[in-house]
Coordinates of C-alpha atoms in Angstrom, one line a residue:
X8 CA -11.5 8.6 9.5
X9 CA -13.9 8.9 6.7
X10 CA -11.8 8.7 3.5
X11 CA -12.2 7.7 -0.1
X12 CA -9.4 6.0 -1.9
X13 CA -7.0 8.5 -3.7
X14 CA -6.9 6.2 -6.6
X15 CA -10.7 6.3 -7.2
X16 CA -13.0 9.2 -7.2
X17 CA -16.7 8.4 -7.1
X18 CA -17.0 9.5 -10.7
X19 CA -14.4 7.1 -12.1
X20 CA -13.6 3.4 -12.0
X21 CA -12.8 0.4 -14.0
X22 CA -15.7 -1.2 -15.7
X23 CA -16.1 -4.8 -14.6
X24 CA -14.6 -7.3 -16.9
X25 CA -15.8 -10.9 -16.1
X26 CA -15.5 -10.4 -12.4
X27 CA -16.8 -13.9 -11.7
X28 CA -14.2 -15.8 -13.7
X29 CA -13.6 -19.5 -13.2
X30 CA -10.7 -18.8 -10.9
X31 CA -13.1 -17.0 -8.5
X32 CA -16.1 -19.3 -8.9
X33 CA -14.4 -22.2 -7.2
X34 CA -15.8 -24.5 -4.5
X35 CA -14.1 -24.4 -1.1
X36 CA -12.8 -27.4 0.7
X37 CA -14.0 -28.0 4.3
X38 CA -11.2 -26.6 6.5
X39 CA -9.6 -28.9 9.0
X40 CA -7.8 -28.4 12.3
X41 CA -5.3 -31.1 12.9
X42 CA -7.6 -33.5 14.8
X43 CA -11.0 -32.3 13.8
X44 CA -13.1 -31.5 10.8
X45 CA -15.2 -28.4 11.0
X46 CA -18.7 -28.6 9.6
X47 CA -20.1 -25.1 8.8
X48 CA -23.4 -25.7 10.5
X49 CA -22.1 -27.8 13.4
X50 CA -20.8 -25.9 16.4
X51 CA -18.1 -27.6 18.4
X52 CA -16.8 -25.8 21.5
X53 CA -13.0 -25.5 21.8
X54 CA -10.7 -23.5 24.0
X55 CA -7.2 -24.3 22.5
X56 CA -5.4 -24.4 19.2
X57 CA -4.2 -27.8 18.1
X58 CA -0.6 -28.1 17.0
X59 CA -0.4 -24.5 16.1
X60 CA -2.9 -25.0 13.3
X61 CA -5.4 -22.2 13.0
X62 CA -8.5 -22.8 11.1
X63 CA -9.1 -19.1 10.4
X64 CA -6.4 -16.3 10.5
X65 CA -7.1 -12.6 10.0
X66 CA -4.1 -10.5 9.2
X67 CA -4.7 -6.9 10.3
X68 CA -6.2 -5.4 13.5
X69 CA -8.4 -2.7 12.2
X70 CA -12.2 -2.3 12.0
X71 CA -12.6 -4.9 9.4
X72 CA -10.8 -7.5 11.6
X73 CA -13.0 -6.5 14.6
X74 CA -16.3 -6.9 12.7
X75 CA -15.1 -10.1 11.1
X76 CA -14.4 -11.4 14.6
X77 CA -17.8 -10.5 15.8
X78 CA -19.4 -12.3 12.9
X79 CA -17.3 -15.5 13.6
X80 CA -18.6 -15.3 17.2
X81 CA -22.2 -14.9 16.1
X82 CA -21.9 -18.1 14.1
X83 CA -20.2 -20.0 16.9
X84 CA -17.0 -20.4 15.0
X85 CA -14.5 -18.3 16.9
X86 CA -13.6 -20.2 20.1
X87 CA -10.3 -21.9 19.6
X88 CA -10.6 -21.5 15.8
X89 CA -9.8 -17.8 15.1
X90 CA -6.5 -16.0 15.3
X91 CA -5.9 -12.3 14.6
X92 CA -2.4 -11.1 13.8
X93 CA -1.9 -7.3 14.1
X94 CA 1.0 -4.8 14.2
X95 CA -0.9 -2.7 16.8
X96 CA -0.7 -3.1 20.6
X97 CA -4.5 -2.5 20.8
X98 CA -7.6 -4.6 20.0
X99 CA -9.5 -3.3 16.9
X100 CA -11.0 0.1 17.4
X101 CA -13.2 2.6 15.5
X102 CA -10.5 4.4 13.6
X103 CA -12.6 7.5 12.6
X104 CA -12.4 8.6 16.2
X105 CA -8.7 9.4 15.8
X106 CA -9.4 12.6 13.8
X107 CA -13.0 13.3 14.8
X108 CA -12.6 13.2 18.6
X109 CA -9.2 11.9 19.8
X110 CA -7.3 15.1 18.9
X111 CA -9.5 17.4 21.0
X112 CA -7.8 19.2 24.0
X113 CA -8.2 17.5 27.4
X114 CA -10.7 20.2 28.5
X115 CA -12.9 19.4 25.6
X116 CA -13.6 15.8 26.4
X117 CA -11.6 13.9 23.8
X118 CA -12.2 10.3 22.8
X119 CA -10.1 7.7 24.5
X120 CA -9.7 3.9 24.5
X121 CA -11.5 1.7 25.6
X122 CA -14.3 4.0 24.7
X123 CA -14.2 3.5 21.0
X124 CA -13.2 -0.1 20.6
X125 CA -15.0 -2.0 17.8
X126 CA -18.0 -2.4 17.5
X127 CA -19.5 0.6 19.4
X128 CA -19.5 2.6 16.1
X129 CA -22.5 0.6 14.9
X130 CA -24.2 0.1 18.2
X131 CA -22.6 -3.2 19.0
X132 CA -20.8 -4.6 22.0
X133 CA -17.5 -3.0 22.9
X134 CA -14.8 -5.6 22.0
X135 CA -12.0 -4.9 24.5
X136 CA -9.0 -7.2 24.8
X137 CA -10.9 -9.1 27.5
X138 CA -13.8 -9.7 25.0
X139 CA -11.4 -11.5 22.6
X140 CA -10.1 -13.7 25.5
X141 CA -13.6 -14.5 26.6
X142 CA -14.6 -15.6 23.1
X143 CA -11.5 -17.8 22.7
X144 CA -10.0 -15.7 20.0
X145 CA -6.2 -15.7 19.8
X146 CA -4.8 -12.2 19.5
X147 CA -1.1 -11.7 18.4
X148 CA -0.4 -8.1 19.1
X149 CA 2.6 -6.0 17.7
X150 CA 3.7 -8.8 15.4
X151 CA 3.0 -7.8 11.8
X152 CA 3.1 -10.5 9.1
X153 CA 6.2 -10.3 6.9
X154 CA 5.6 -13.1 4.4
X155 CA 3.2 -15.8 3.3
X156 CA 3.8 -19.2 1.8
X157 CA 0.8 -20.1 -0.3
X158 CA 1.8 -23.7 -0.9
X159 CA 2.4 -24.5 2.8
X160 CA -0.4 -22.2 4.0
X161 CA 1.8 -20.5 6.5
X162 CA 2.5 -17.0 7.6
X163 CA 5.8 -15.6 9.0
X164 CA 5.7 -12.7 11.4
X165 CA 8.2 -10.1 12.5
X166 CA 9.0 -12.0 15.7
X167 CA 9.8 -15.2 13.9
X168 CA 6.5 -17.0 14.4
X169 CA 5.3 -19.3 11.7
X170 CA 1.5 -19.7 11.7
X171 CA -0.4 -22.4 9.8
X172 CA -3.8 -21.4 8.6
X173 CA -6.7 -23.1 6.9
X174 CA -8.5 -19.9 5.7
X175 CA -6.8 -16.6 5.5
X176 CA -8.6 -13.2 5.6
X177 CA -6.5 -10.2 4.6
X178 CA -7.6 -7.0 6.4
X179 CA -4.4 -5.0 6.4
X180 CA -6.1 -1.7 5.5
X181 CA -3.9 1.2 4.3
X182 CA -0.8 3.1 5.2
X183 CA -0.6 6.9 5.1
X184 CA 1.0 8.4 2.0
X185 CA 4.2 10.2 3.2
X186 CA 6.4 13.0 2.0
X187 CA 9.8 11.7 0.9
X188 CA 12.6 12.0 3.5
X189 CA 14.6 14.2 1.1
X190 CA 12.0 17.0 1.3
X191 CA 11.6 16.7 5.1
X192 CA 8.9 14.1 5.3
X193 CA 10.4 12.5 8.4
X194 CA 11.4 15.6 10.3
X195 CA 10.4 15.8 14.0
X196 CA 7.2 17.7 14.2
X197 CA 5.9 16.2 10.9
X198 CA 2.9 13.9 11.5
X199 CA 0.8 11.3 9.8
X200 CA -2.3 9.8 11.3
X201 CA -3.3 6.1 10.9
X202 CA -3.3 4.8 14.5
X203 CA -3.4 5.7 18.2
X204 CA 0.4 6.0 18.4
X205 CA 0.3 8.6 15.5
X206 CA -2.5 10.5 17.3
X207 CA -0.7 10.5 20.6
X208 CA 2.5 11.8 19.0
X209 CA 0.5 14.6 17.3
X210 CA -1.2 15.6 20.6
X211 CA 2.2 15.9 22.2
X212 CA 3.1 18.4 19.4
X213 CA -0.1 20.3 19.6
X214 CA 0.3 20.8 23.3
X215 CA 3.5 22.9 22.5
X216 CA 2.5 24.2 19.1
X217 CA 2.0 27.8 18.0
X218 CA 1.7 27.5 14.2
X219 CA 0.2 24.5 12.6
X220 CA 0.2 23.6 8.9
X221 CA -2.2 21.0 7.6
X222 CA -1.2 19.6 4.2
X223 CA -4.2 18.2 2.2
X224 CA -7.8 19.4 1.6
X225 CA -9.6 16.1 2.0
X226 CA -11.3 14.5 5.0
X227 CA -8.2 14.3 7.1
X228 CA -7.2 17.9 6.4
X229 CA -10.7 19.1 7.3
X230 CA -11.0 17.1 10.5
X231 CA -7.5 17.8 11.8
X232 CA -7.8 21.5 11.1
X233 CA -11.1 21.7 13.0
X234 CA -9.4 19.9 15.9
X235 CA -6.5 22.4 15.8
X236 CA -9.0 25.2 16.1
X237 CA -10.1 23.6 19.4
X238 CA -6.5 24.1 20.6
X239 CA -6.7 27.8 19.6
X240 CA -3.7 27.5 17.3
X241 CA -2.6 29.5 14.3
X242 CA -3.7 27.0 11.5
X243 CA -3.2 27.0 7.8
X244 CA -4.5 24.4 5.3
X245 CA -2.4 24.0 2.1
X246 CA -3.5 21.9 -0.9
X247 CA -3.0 21.9 -4.7
X248 CA -6.7 21.6 -5.7
X249 CA -9.0 24.6 -6.3
X250 CA -11.2 23.9 -3.3
X251 CA -11.8 21.6 -0.3
X252 CA -12.6 18.0 -0.9
X253 CA -12.6 18.5 -4.7
X254 CA -13.5 14.8 -5.3
X255 CA -17.0 15.3 -3.7
X256 CA -17.8 18.9 -2.9
X257 CA -19.1 21.2 -5.6
X258 CA -17.3 24.6 -5.8
X259 CA -20.2 26.4 -4.1
X260 CA -20.5 23.9 -1.3
X261 CA -16.7 23.9 -0.7
X262 CA -16.9 27.7 -0.6
X263 CA -19.4 27.6 2.2
X264 CA -17.2 25.2 4.3
X265 CA -14.1 27.3 3.6
X266 CA -15.9 30.4 4.9
X267 CA -16.9 28.5 8.0
X268 CA -13.3 27.5 8.6
X269 CA -12.1 31.1 8.0
X270 CA -14.7 32.3 10.6
X271 CA -12.9 30.0 13.0
X272 CA -9.5 31.5 12.2
X273 CA -8.2 28.9 9.7
X274 CA -6.2 30.2 6.7
X275 CA -6.2 28.6 3.2
X276 CA -3.5 28.3 0.6
X277 CA -5.2 26.7 -2.4
X278 CA -3.8 25.7 -5.8
X279 CA -0.3 25.5 -4.6
X280 CA 2.3 22.8 -4.1
X281 CA 5.0 22.3 -1.4
X282 CA 8.6 22.2 -2.4
X283 CA 10.0 21.0 0.9
X284 CA 9.7 21.1 4.7
X285 CA 12.6 22.9 6.4
X286 CA 14.1 22.3 9.8
X287 CA 15.1 24.8 12.4
X288 CA 18.3 24.9 14.5
X289 CA 16.9 22.3 16.8
X290 CA 16.3 19.8 14.0
X291 CA 12.5 20.1 14.2
X292 CA 10.3 21.3 11.4
X293 CA 10.2 25.1 11.3
X294 CA 8.6 26.1 8.0
X295 CA 7.0 25.0 4.8
X296 CA 8.5 26.2 1.6
X297 CA 6.1 26.4 -1.4
X298 CA 7.0 25.9 -5.1
X299 CA 6.7 29.7 -5.6
X300 CA 9.4 30.3 -3.0
X301 CA 7.2 31.6 -0.3
X302 CA 7.8 30.4 3.3
X303 CA 5.1 29.5 5.8
X304 CA 6.2 29.2 9.5
X305 CA 5.2 26.0 11.2
X306 CA 6.3 24.1 14.3
X307 CA 3.8 21.3 13.6
X308 CA 2.9 19.9 10.2
X309 CA 0.2 17.2 9.6
X310 CA 0.3 15.5 6.3
X311 CA -3.1 14.2 5.0
X312 CA -2.6 13.4 1.4
X313 CA -4.2 10.1 1.2
X314 CA -3.3 6.5 1.8
X315 CA -2.0 3.4 0.0
X316 CA -3.3 -0.2 0.4
X317 CA -1.0 -2.3 2.7
X318 CA -0.3 -5.2 0.4
X319 CA 3.4 -5.6 1.1
X320 CA 3.6 -9.2 2.2
X321 CA 1.2 -10.4 -0.4
X322 CA 2.6 -8.7 -3.5
X323 CA 4.7 -11.6 -4.8
X324 CA 2.5 -14.7 -4.0
X325 CA 0.2 -14.7 -7.0
X326 CA -2.7 -12.6 -5.7
X327 CA -4.2 -10.4 -8.3
X328 CA -3.5 -6.8 -7.5
X329 CA -5.7 -4.1 -9.2
X330 CA -3.6 -1.6 -11.1
X331 CA -6.4 0.9 -11.5
X332 CA -7.7 1.3 -7.9
X333 CA -5.0 -0.5 -6.0
X334 CA -5.5 -3.3 -3.5
X335 CA -6.2 -7.0 -3.9
X336 CA -8.8 -8.0 -6.5
X337 CA -11.8 -10.0 -5.0
X338 CA -15.1 -11.1 -6.2
X339 CA -18.6 -10.3 -4.8
X340 CA -17.9 -12.7 -1.9
X341 CA -14.5 -11.3 -1.2
X342 CA -12.6 -14.3 -2.5
X343 CA -9.3 -13.7 -4.1
X344 CA -8.0 -15.7 -7.1
X345 CA -6.2 -18.1 -4.6
X346 CA -8.5 -20.6 -2.9
X347 CA -8.9 -20.1 0.8
X348 CA -7.7 -16.5 0.8
X349 CA -10.1 -13.5 1.2
X350 CA -9.5 -9.8 1.4
X351 CA -11.8 -7.2 3.1
X352 CA -12.0 -3.5 4.0
X353 CA -9.7 -0.8 2.5
X354 CA -7.4 -3.3 0.9
X355 CA -10.1 -5.1 -1.2
X356 CA -10.8 -4.1 -4.8
X357 CA -14.3 -5.4 -5.2
X358 CA -17.1 -5.3 -7.8
X359 CA -19.3 -2.2 -7.0
X360 CA -22.4 -4.0 -8.3
X361 CA -24.9 -1.1 -8.6
X362 CA -22.5 1.0 -10.7
X363 CA -20.9 -1.8 -12.7
X364 CA -17.2 -1.0 -11.9
X365 CA -14.4 -2.1 -9.6
X366 CA -13.9 0.1 -6.5
X367 CA -11.7 0.2 -3.4
X368 CA -13.4 2.2 -0.7
X369 CA -11.6 3.6 2.4
X370 CA -14.4 4.0 4.8
X371 CA -15.5 2.5 8.1
X372 CA -18.9 1.6 6.8
X373 CA -17.4 -0.6 4.0
X374 CA -14.9 -2.1 6.5
X375 CA -17.8 -3.2 8.6
X376 CA -20.1 -4.5 5.9
X377 CA -17.4 -6.2 3.8
X378 CA -16.2 -8.1 6.9
X379 CA -19.6 -9.3 7.8
X380 CA -20.5 -10.3 4.2
X381 CA -17.2 -12.2 3.8
X382 CA -17.5 -14.2 7.0
X383 CA -21.2 -15.0 6.4
X384 CA -20.3 -16.3 2.9
X385 CA -17.5 -18.3 4.3
X386 CA -19.4 -19.9 7.2
X387 CA -22.8 -20.4 5.6
X388 CA -24.5 -21.2 2.3
X389 CA -24.8 -17.5 1.5
X390 CA -24.1 -16.8 -2.2
X391 CA -25.5 -13.3 -2.5
X392 CA -22.8 -11.0 -3.8
X393 CA -21.9 -7.8 -2.0
X394 CA -24.1 -4.9 -3.2
X395 CA -22.5 -1.8 -1.6
X396 CA -24.0 1.7 -1.7
X397 CA -21.2 4.2 -1.3
X398 CA -21.5 6.2 1.9
X399 CA -19.3 8.9 3.3
X400 CA -19.6 11.3 6.2
X401 CA -17.7 13.7 8.4
X402 CA -18.1 15.4 11.7
X403 CA -16.1 18.5 12.5
X404 CA -16.0 21.2 15.3
X405 CA -17.7 18.7 17.6
X406 CA -15.7 19.5 20.7
X407 CA -17.2 21.0 23.8
X408 CA -17.8 24.7 23.5
X409 CA -17.8 24.8 19.7
X410 CA -20.3 27.4 18.5
X411 CA -21.4 25.2 15.6
X412 CA -21.0 21.4 15.2
X413 CA -21.0 20.1 11.7
X414 CA -22.1 16.7 10.5
X415 CA -22.8 15.8 6.9
X416 CA -23.5 12.5 5.0
X417 CA -23.4 11.5 1.4
X418 CA -24.9 8.5 -0.3
X419 CA -24.7 7.4 -3.9
X420 CA -22.7 8.6 -6.9
X421 CA -21.6 12.1 -7.6
X422 CA -22.3 12.1 -11.4
X423 CA -24.3 14.5 -13.6
X424 CA -25.3 18.0 -12.7
X425 CA -25.9 19.3 -9.2
X426 CA -28.8 21.1 -7.6
X427 CA -27.9 22.9 -4.3
X428 CA -30.7 23.8 -1.9
X429 CA -30.4 25.7 1.4
X430 CA -28.2 28.5 2.8
X431 CA -25.9 26.4 5.0
X432 CA -27.5 28.0 8.1
X433 CA -28.8 25.8 9.5
X434 CA -28.6 23.2 6.7
X435 CA -27.8 22.5 3.1
X436 CA -28.3 19.7 0.6
X437 CA -26.8 18.9 -2.8
X438 CA -28.5 16.6 -5.3
X439 CA -26.7 14.9 -8.2
X440 CA -29.0 14.3 -11.2
X441 CA -28.1 12.3 -14.3
X442 CA -30.5 11.6 -17.2
X443 CA -33.5 12.6 -15.0
X444 CA -32.6 10.3 -12.2
X445 CA -31.3 11.1 -8.7
X446 CA -27.9 9.6 -8.4
X447 CA -26.5 11.0 -5.1
X448 CA -27.4 13.2 -2.2
X449 CA -25.3 15.1 0.4
X450 CA -27.0 16.6 3.4
X451 CA -25.5 18.7 6.2
X452 CA -27.2 19.2 9.6
X453 CA -30.2 17.1 8.7
X454 CA -32.6 15.4 11.2
X455 CA -32.3 11.7 11.9
X456 CA -35.4 11.1 9.7
X457 CA -33.9 13.1 6.8
X458 CA -30.6 11.2 7.0
X459 CA -32.4 7.9 7.0
X460 CA -34.1 9.0 3.7
X461 CA -30.8 9.5 1.9
X462 CA -29.7 5.8 1.3
X463 CA -33.3 5.0 0.1
X464 CA -33.0 7.8 -2.5
X465 CA -29.5 6.8 -3.6
X466 CA -30.3 3.1 -3.9
X467 CA -33.6 3.6 -5.8
X468 CA -32.4 6.4 -8.1
X469 CA -35.9 7.7 -8.7
X470 CA -36.8 10.0 -11.6
X471 CA -37.2 13.5 -10.2
X472 CA -38.6 16.7 -11.8
X473 CA -35.5 18.8 -12.0
X474 CA -37.2 22.1 -12.4
X475 CA -39.5 21.4 -9.4
X476 CA -36.5 20.5 -7.3
X477 CA -34.6 23.6 -8.3
X478 CA -37.6 25.8 -7.2
X479 CA -37.7 24.2 -3.7
X480 CA -37.5 27.0 -1.1
X481 CA -35.9 24.9 1.6
X482 CA -34.0 21.6 2.2
X483 CA -37.1 20.2 3.8
X484 CA -39.2 20.9 0.7
X485 CA -36.5 19.5 -1.6
X486 CA -36.3 16.3 0.3
X487 CA -40.1 16.0 0.3
X488 CA -40.1 16.3 -3.5
X489 CA -37.5 13.6 -3.7
X490 CA -39.4 11.4 -1.3
X491 CA -42.6 11.8 -3.4
X492 CA -40.7 10.7 -6.5
X493 CA -39.5 7.7 -4.6
X494 CA -43.0 6.7 -3.5
X495 CA -44.3 7.2 -7.0
X496 CA -41.7 4.8 -8.3
X497 CA -42.8 2.0 -6.0

């Protein structure tokens, strides 16, 4: 799932205020494991945990945990040293597949495990449960952490385990924002998507569904509605904003996407709010009642209204929680204000260096990169701070037999005025310009070479002749103008 934190649009954020305070710029002790001292550059093979003392414990079993595990393995520091504690029954997997491919009907070749275990999304080895066993990584499945004792350096889990740790990495991700129970948020037939179990439950509903309502006009809403089209279901998207993906799409770009969805039979109810979800005689959801009193029939409802960082067990132990963007405050090496504790992925509120503000990014790319950066900083002498370039993407209507598959990517910051080039058939690009500089680019249906150009443009922020860009007759010409500006700046 490609999502951006509800608490932070790309345009807004908290300006950094002394992000590298003395509490964060501390030196780390060399972690010990009962009978042995671990030297960062000295690899000692091990196949067992000593006296239940874990040198490194990762809490959370999502993408960030999987990429962190791979980085520990690459540095020879996983075997007998690393433990992952997760509430899921599965090894870490590429979560975007859940809404981009998992929901397709069986005749349209849906994604299934073990096909999308971490780290296949970035071209790495597929880390199945056997991979973790082979690497000597202890996996504690279906056993979420319920509390942490900072002084004793222990974790308590739902099953009653007490785990001693030397270094703790929090990678708990997010939980789906839910409708309150009093307005029908927990009715049978009402679905939220964060994991495989959620997706399996939704598929069971889609197999019997006739009328589907998707609540939310963001990434999840767009991707789930596109999947519902593959099931040939009566589908309606409802959201309070003026247009799809209002935090990123311009009105004109959103209009083009909305027209594409309408061509596929999807109906839109924009600028409206839901009063409650109503049950039928069988107790399942039967309709959606809007604030204006109108009723929309639905036997399946999918709620995609954002997510909240999963900080529950860590709220009362002294970790700094960021009130503006949510999550756990970290520095540029993903260190929290408590020595020996790190936070990565969706749950981390980190310094977005290139834009001088604090951000929390809910995206698989950040999960991967933050995990790798954190573990490298922990295990080596690396002191380079994290310098992330915001990146978001989506793929819709990719199922077999779809008349048009859509894939777009965005890099940078959506600030300033926009210049839109192209007619959306076959491609379109939007450029964000501020004070004469190119700040961000969105491209749909580009070639591999064109997509590779986007991060270079967004990172360099070259000065571009706005009038020349506006006169471009095609996306190709516009990108060529931007590339020339990039070369001229070198």
